[in-house]
Tab-separated table of C-alpha atoms in Angstrom:
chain	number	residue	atom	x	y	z
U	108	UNK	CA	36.375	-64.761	-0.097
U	109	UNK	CA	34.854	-67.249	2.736
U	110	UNK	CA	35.509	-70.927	1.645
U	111	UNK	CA	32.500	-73.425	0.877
U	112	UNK	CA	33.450	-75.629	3.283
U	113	UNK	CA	33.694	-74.270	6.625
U	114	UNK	CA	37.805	-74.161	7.659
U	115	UNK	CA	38.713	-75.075	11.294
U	116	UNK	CA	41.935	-72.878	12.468
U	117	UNK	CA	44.626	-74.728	13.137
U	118	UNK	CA	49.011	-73.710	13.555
U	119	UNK	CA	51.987	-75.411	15.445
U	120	UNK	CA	54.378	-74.331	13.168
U	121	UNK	CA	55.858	-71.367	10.847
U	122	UNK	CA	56.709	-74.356	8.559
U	123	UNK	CA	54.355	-76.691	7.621
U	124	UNK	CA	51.809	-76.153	4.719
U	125	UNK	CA	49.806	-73.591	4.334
U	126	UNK	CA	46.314	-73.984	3.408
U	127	UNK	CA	44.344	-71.077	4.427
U	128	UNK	CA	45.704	-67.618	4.864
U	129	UNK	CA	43.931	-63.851	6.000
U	130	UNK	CA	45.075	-60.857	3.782
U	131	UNK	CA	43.670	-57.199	3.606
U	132	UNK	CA	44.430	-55.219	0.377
U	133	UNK	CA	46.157	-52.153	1.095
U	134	UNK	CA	44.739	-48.277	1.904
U	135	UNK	CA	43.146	-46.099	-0.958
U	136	UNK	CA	45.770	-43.124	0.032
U	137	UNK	CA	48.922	-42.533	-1.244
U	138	UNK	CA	51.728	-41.195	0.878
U	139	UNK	CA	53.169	-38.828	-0.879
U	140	UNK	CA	56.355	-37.433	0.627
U	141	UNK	CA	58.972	-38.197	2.579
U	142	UNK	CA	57.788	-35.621	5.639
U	143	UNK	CA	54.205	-37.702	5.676
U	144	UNK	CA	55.619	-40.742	6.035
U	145	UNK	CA	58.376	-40.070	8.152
U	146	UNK	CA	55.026	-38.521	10.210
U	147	UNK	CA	53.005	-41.862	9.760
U	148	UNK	CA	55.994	-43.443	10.484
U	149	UNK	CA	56.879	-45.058	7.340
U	150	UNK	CA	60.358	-45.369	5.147
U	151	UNK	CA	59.006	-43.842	2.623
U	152	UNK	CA	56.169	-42.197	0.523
U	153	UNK	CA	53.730	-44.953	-1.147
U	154	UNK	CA	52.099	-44.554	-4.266
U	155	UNK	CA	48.688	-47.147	-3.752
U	156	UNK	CA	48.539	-48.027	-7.051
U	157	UNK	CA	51.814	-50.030	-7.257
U	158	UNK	CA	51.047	-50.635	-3.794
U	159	UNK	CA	48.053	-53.221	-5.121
U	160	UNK	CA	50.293	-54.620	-8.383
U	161	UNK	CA	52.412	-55.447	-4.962
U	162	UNK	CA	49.462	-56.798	-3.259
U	163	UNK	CA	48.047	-59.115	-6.187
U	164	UNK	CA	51.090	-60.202	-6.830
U	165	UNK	CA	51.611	-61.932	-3.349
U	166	UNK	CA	47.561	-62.827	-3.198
U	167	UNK	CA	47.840	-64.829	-6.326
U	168	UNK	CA	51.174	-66.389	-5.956
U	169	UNK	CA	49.693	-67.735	-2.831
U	170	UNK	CA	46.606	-68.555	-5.116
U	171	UNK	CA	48.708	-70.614	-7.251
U	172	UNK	CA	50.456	-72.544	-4.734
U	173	UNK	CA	47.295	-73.777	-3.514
U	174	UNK	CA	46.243	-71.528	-0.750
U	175	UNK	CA	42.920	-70.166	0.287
U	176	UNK	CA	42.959	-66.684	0.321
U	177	UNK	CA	40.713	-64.750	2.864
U	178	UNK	CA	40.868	-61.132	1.946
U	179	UNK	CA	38.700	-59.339	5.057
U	180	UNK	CA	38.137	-55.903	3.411
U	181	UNK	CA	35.592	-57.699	1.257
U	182	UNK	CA	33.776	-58.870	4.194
U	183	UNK	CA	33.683	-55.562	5.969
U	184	UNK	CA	30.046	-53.514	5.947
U	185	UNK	CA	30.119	-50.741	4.583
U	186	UNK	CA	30.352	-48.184	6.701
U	187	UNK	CA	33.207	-50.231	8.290
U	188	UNK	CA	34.784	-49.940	4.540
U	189	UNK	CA	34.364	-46.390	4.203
U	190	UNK	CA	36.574	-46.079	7.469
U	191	UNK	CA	39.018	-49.226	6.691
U	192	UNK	CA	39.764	-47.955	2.790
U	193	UNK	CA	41.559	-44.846	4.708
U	194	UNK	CA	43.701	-47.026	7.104
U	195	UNK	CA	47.042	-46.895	5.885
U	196	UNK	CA	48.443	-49.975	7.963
U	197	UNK	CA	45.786	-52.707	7.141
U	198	UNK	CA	47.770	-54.983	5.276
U	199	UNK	CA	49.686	-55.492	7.629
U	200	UNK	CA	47.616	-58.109	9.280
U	201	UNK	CA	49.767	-60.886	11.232
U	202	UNK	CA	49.944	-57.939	14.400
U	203	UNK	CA	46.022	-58.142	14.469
U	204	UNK	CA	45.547	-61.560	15.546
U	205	UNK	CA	47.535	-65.412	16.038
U	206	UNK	CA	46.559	-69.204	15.671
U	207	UNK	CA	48.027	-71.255	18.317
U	208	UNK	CA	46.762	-74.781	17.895
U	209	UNK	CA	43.070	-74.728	17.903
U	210	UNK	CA	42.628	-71.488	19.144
U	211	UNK	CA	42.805	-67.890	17.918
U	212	UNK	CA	43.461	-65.182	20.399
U	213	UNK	CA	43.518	-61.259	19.247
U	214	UNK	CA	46.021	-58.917	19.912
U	215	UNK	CA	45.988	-55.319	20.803
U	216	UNK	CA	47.781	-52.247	18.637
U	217	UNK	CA	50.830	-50.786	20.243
U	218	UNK	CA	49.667	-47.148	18.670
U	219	UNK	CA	46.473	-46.278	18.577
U	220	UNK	CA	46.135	-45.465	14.785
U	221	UNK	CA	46.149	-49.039	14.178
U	222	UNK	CA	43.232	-49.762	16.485
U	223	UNK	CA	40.120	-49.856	13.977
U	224	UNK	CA	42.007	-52.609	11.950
U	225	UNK	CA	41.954	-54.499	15.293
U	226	UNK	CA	38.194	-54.172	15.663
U	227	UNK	CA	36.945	-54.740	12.474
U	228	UNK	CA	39.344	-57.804	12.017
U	229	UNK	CA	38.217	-59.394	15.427
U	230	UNK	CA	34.667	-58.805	15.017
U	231	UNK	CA	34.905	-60.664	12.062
U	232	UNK	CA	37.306	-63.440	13.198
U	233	UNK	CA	34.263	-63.975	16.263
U	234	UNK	CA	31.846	-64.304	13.445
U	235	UNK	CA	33.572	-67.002	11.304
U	236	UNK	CA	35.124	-68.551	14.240
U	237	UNK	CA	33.261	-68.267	17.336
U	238	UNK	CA	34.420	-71.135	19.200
U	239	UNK	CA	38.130	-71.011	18.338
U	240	UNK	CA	38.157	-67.101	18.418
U	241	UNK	CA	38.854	-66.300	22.358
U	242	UNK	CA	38.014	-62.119	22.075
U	243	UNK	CA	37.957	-61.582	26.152
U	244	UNK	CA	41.777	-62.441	26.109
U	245	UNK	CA	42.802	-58.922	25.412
U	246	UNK	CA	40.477	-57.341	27.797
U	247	UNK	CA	43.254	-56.446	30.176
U	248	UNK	CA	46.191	-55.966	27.369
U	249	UNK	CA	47.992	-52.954	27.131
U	250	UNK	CA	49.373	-54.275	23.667
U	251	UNK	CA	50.624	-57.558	21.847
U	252	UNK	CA	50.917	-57.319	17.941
U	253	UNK	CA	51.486	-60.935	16.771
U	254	UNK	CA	54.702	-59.690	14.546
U	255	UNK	CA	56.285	-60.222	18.019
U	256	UNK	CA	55.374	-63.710	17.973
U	257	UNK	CA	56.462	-66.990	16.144
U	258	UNK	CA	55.042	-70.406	16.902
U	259	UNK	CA	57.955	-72.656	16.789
U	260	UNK	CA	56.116	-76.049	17.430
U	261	UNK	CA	53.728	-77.571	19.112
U	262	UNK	CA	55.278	-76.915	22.485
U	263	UNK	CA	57.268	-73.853	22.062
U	264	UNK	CA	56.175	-69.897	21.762
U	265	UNK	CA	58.814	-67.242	20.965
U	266	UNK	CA	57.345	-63.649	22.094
U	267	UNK	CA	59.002	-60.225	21.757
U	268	UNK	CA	58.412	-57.550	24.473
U	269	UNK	CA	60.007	-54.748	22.685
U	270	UNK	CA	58.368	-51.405	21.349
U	271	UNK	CA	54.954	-52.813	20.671
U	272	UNK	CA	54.240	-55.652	22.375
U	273	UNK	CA	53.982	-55.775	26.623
U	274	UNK	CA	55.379	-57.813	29.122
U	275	UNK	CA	51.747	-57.472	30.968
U	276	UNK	CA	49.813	-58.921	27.568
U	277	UNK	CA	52.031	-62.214	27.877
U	278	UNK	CA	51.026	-62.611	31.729
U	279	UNK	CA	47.745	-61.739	30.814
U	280	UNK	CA	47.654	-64.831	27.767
U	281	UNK	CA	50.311	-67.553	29.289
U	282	UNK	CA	47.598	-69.706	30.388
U	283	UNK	CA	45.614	-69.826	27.653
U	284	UNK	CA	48.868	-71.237	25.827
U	285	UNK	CA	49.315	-73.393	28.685
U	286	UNK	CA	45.907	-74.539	28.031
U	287	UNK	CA	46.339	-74.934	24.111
U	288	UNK	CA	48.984	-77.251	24.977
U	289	UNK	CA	51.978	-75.242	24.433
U	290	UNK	CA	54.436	-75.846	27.616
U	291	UNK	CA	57.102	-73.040	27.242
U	292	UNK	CA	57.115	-69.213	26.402
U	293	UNK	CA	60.142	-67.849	25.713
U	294	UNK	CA	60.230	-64.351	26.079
U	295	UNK	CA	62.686	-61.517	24.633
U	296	UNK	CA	63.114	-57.818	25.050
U	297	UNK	CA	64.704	-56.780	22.468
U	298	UNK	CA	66.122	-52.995	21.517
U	299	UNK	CA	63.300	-50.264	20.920
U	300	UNK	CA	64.067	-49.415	17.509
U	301	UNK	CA	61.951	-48.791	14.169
U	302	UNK	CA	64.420	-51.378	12.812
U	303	UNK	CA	63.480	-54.012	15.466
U	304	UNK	CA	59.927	-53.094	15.788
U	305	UNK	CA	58.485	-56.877	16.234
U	306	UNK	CA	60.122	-60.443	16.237
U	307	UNK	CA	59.624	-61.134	13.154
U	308	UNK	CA	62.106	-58.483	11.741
U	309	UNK	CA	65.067	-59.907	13.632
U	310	UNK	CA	64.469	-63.464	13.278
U	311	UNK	CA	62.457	-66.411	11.596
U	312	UNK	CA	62.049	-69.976	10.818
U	313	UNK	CA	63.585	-70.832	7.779
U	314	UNK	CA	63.223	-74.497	7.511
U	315	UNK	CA	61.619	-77.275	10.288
U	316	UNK	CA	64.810	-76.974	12.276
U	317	UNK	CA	66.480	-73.710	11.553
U	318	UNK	CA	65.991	-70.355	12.598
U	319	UNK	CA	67.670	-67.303	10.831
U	320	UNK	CA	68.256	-64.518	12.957
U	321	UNK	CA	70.658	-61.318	12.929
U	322	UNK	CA	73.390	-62.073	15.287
U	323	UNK	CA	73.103	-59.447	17.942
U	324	UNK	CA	69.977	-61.458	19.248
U	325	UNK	CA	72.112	-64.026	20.482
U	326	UNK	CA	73.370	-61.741	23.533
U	327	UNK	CA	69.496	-61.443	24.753
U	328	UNK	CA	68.552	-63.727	27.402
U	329	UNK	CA	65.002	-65.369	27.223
U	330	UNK	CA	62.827	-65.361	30.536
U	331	UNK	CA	61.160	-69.392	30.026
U	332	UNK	CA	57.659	-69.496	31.492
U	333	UNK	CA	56.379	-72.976	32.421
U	334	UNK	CA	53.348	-74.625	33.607
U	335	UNK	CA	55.538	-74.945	36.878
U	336	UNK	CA	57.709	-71.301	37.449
U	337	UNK	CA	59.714	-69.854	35.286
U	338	UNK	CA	63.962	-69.515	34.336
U	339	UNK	CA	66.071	-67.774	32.128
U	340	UNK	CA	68.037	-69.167	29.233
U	341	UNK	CA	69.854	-68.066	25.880
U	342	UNK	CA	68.588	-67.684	22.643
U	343	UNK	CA	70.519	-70.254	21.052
U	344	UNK	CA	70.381	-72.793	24.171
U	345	UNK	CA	66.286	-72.644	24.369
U	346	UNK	CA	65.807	-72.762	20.426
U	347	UNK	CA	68.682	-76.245	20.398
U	348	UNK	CA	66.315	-77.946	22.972
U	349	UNK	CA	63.357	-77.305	21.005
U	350	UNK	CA	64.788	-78.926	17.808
U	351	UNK	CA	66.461	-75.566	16.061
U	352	UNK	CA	69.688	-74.739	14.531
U	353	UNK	CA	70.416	-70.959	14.327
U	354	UNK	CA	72.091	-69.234	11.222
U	355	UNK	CA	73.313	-66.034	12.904
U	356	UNK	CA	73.798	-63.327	10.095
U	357	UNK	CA	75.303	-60.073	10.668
U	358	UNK	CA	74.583	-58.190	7.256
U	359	UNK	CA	71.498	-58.278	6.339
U	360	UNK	CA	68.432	-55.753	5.070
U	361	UNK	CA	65.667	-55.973	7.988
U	362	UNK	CA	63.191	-56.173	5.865
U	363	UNK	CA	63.378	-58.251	2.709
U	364	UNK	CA	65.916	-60.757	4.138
U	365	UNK	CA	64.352	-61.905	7.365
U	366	UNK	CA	60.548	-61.238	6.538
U	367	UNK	CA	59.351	-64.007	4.670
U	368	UNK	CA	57.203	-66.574	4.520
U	369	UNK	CA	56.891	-70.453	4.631
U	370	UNK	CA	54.547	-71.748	2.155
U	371	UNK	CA	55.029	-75.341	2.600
U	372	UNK	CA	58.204	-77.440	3.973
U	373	UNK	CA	60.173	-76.653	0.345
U	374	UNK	CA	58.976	-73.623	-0.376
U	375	UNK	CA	59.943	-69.914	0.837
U	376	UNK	CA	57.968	-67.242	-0.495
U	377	UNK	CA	60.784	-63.868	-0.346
U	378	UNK	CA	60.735	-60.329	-1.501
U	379	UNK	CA	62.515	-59.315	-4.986
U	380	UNK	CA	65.163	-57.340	-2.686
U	381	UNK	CA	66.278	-60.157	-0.335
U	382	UNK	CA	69.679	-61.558	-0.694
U	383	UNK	CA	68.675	-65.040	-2.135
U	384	UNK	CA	72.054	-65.890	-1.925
U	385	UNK	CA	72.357	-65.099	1.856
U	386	UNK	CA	69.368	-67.961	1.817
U	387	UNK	CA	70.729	-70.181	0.014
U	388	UNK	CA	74.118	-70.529	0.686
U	389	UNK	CA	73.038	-72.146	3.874
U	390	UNK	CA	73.467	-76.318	3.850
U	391	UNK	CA	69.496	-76.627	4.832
U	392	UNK	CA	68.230	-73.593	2.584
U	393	UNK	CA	70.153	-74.413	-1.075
U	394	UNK	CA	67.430	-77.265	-2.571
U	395	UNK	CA	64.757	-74.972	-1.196
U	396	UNK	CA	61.685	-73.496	-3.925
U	397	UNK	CA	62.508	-69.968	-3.477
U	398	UNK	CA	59.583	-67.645	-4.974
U	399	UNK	CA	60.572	-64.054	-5.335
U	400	UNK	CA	57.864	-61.577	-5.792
U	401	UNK	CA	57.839	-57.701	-5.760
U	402	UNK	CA	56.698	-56.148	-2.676
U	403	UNK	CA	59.355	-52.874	-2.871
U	404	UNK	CA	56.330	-50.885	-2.501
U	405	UNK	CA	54.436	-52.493	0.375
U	406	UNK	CA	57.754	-52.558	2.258
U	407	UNK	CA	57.882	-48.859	2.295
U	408	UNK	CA	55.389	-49.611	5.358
U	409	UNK	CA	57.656	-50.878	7.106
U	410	UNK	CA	56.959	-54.573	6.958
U	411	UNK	CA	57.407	-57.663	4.867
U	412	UNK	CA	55.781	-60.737	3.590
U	413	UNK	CA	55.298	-62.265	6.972
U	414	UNK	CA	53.825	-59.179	8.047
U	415	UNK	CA	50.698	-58.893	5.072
U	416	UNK	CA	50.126	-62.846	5.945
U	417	UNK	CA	47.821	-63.866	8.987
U	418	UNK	CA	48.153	-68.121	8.893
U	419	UNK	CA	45.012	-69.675	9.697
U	420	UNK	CA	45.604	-73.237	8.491
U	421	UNK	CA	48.921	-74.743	8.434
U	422	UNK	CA	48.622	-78.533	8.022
U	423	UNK	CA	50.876	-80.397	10.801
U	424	UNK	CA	54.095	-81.891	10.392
């Protein structure tokens, strides 16, 4: 549901408070063996029943921590909904688009069974936001799915290049950044596995200055863009200058552990199945409000919390 008052979009962080936030309810059809999802390339068959208890249960703990909640496959027309209700992937809506500052730019799918989520997503992100919603910015992408992406501040972009996201798609967005006021983009290729399919499932921001991240990323190095040329760095050396701490962990479950979400400065929202000690044991993570919710179901997709989530207002810090 649209707001009243008309919201302006607005991230520099993963970490400050959220205030307004896009979700899309998940498919009408079930998945209902192994072979089919293993074919749709999923971890598991999905029974869409549970799959919404899963889904209502992360709308309206957001709900109750204050957040708007902008579910788009209410807003769809319907013949749009008669083709959207059959998409299997649609929850998973942080690939679809990204906030950076003032702006939103769109992303392009990686497969091309995703890519009627894209356009029904983007025409309606033009129609709420046409002057912050920059839609000719993926005219010469060959992919970018925003999973592969985390805003670390106001100056600093972290971008994967791995299986679904291109090198090409960065080149072709680096000056709009530049432009939004961002002055570095670090950039990663990491391995093309299901298991490190975007960004977001090997690392995150866990608090305003520290990153958890499994500890084989730290052998990557990151190709720096700048206004000015362009140098490569370390993980651990580009993410100290820009104010982080990293909490390398070697056992973890992709998923549930590293895919969550930042509701506000104190407060992590996690899945049921993540190792809340693993969290918490850390000296910046133990006073933290940690809000477990069951998403066992949804994560069958292949995603987490992060993943159903698509910030569109995060107040500054």
């Amino acid at each position: 549901m649209l707001p009243t008052k008309p919201i302006q979009p607005s991230c520099t962080s993963e970490h400050g408070e959220l205030e307004a936030v896009l979700l899309c309810s998940p498919s009408v059809l079930d998945v209902p063996d192994l072979q089919t999802a293993e074919d749709v390339q999923w971890n598991a068959p999905v029974d869409q029943a549970k799959a919404h208890e899963s889904f209502a249960s992360v709308r309206d703990t957001l709900r109750a921590e204050g957040v708007h909640i902008i579910d788009y496959s209410t807003e769809l027309t319907e013949e749009e909904s008669q083709l959207s209700r059959q998409l299997i992937n649609r929850f998973f809506v942080r690939d679809l688009a990204c906030v950076f500052g003032e702006i939103i730019l769109p992303g392009e799918p990686g497969i091309s069974m995703r890519r009627p989520e894209y356009i029904h997503a983007h025409r309606l992100l033009e129609t709420w936001f046409p002057k912050q919603f920059h839609i000719t910015a993926n005219n010469n992408m060959p992919a970018l799915e925003f999973g592969d992406c985390l805003v670390l501040n106001q100056d600093a972009v972290w971008i994967n290049v791995g299986l679904r996201s291109n090198i090409t798609s960065v080149d072709v967005i680096k000056d709009t950044l530049f432009q939004a006021g961002f002055s570095e983009i670090g950039i990663i290729d990491l391995p093309r596995r299901p298991d490190t399919l975007h960004l977001d499932m090997n690392c995150n921001v866990a608090h305003e200055d520290l990153i958890l991240s499994k500890s084989y990323v730290r052998y990557f190095p990151l190709h720096v863009l700048t206004r000015s040329g362009a140098r490569y760095e370390m993980p651990e050396q580009f993410l100290k200058r820009h104010g982080f701490e990293v909490y390398w962990i070697k056992d973890c479950k992709t998923v549930p552990d590293i895919n969550f979400l930042n509701v506000n400065p104190e407060t992590l929202l996690i899945s049921k199945d993540a190792h809340k000690q693993m969290l918490t044991r850390h000296d910046k993570l133990h006073k933290k409000n940690i809000i477990e919710v069951d998403v066992t179901e949804l994560e069958k997709g292949g995603g987490g919390i992060r993943c159903m989530t698509l910030p569109l207002v995060r107040k500054a810090t």
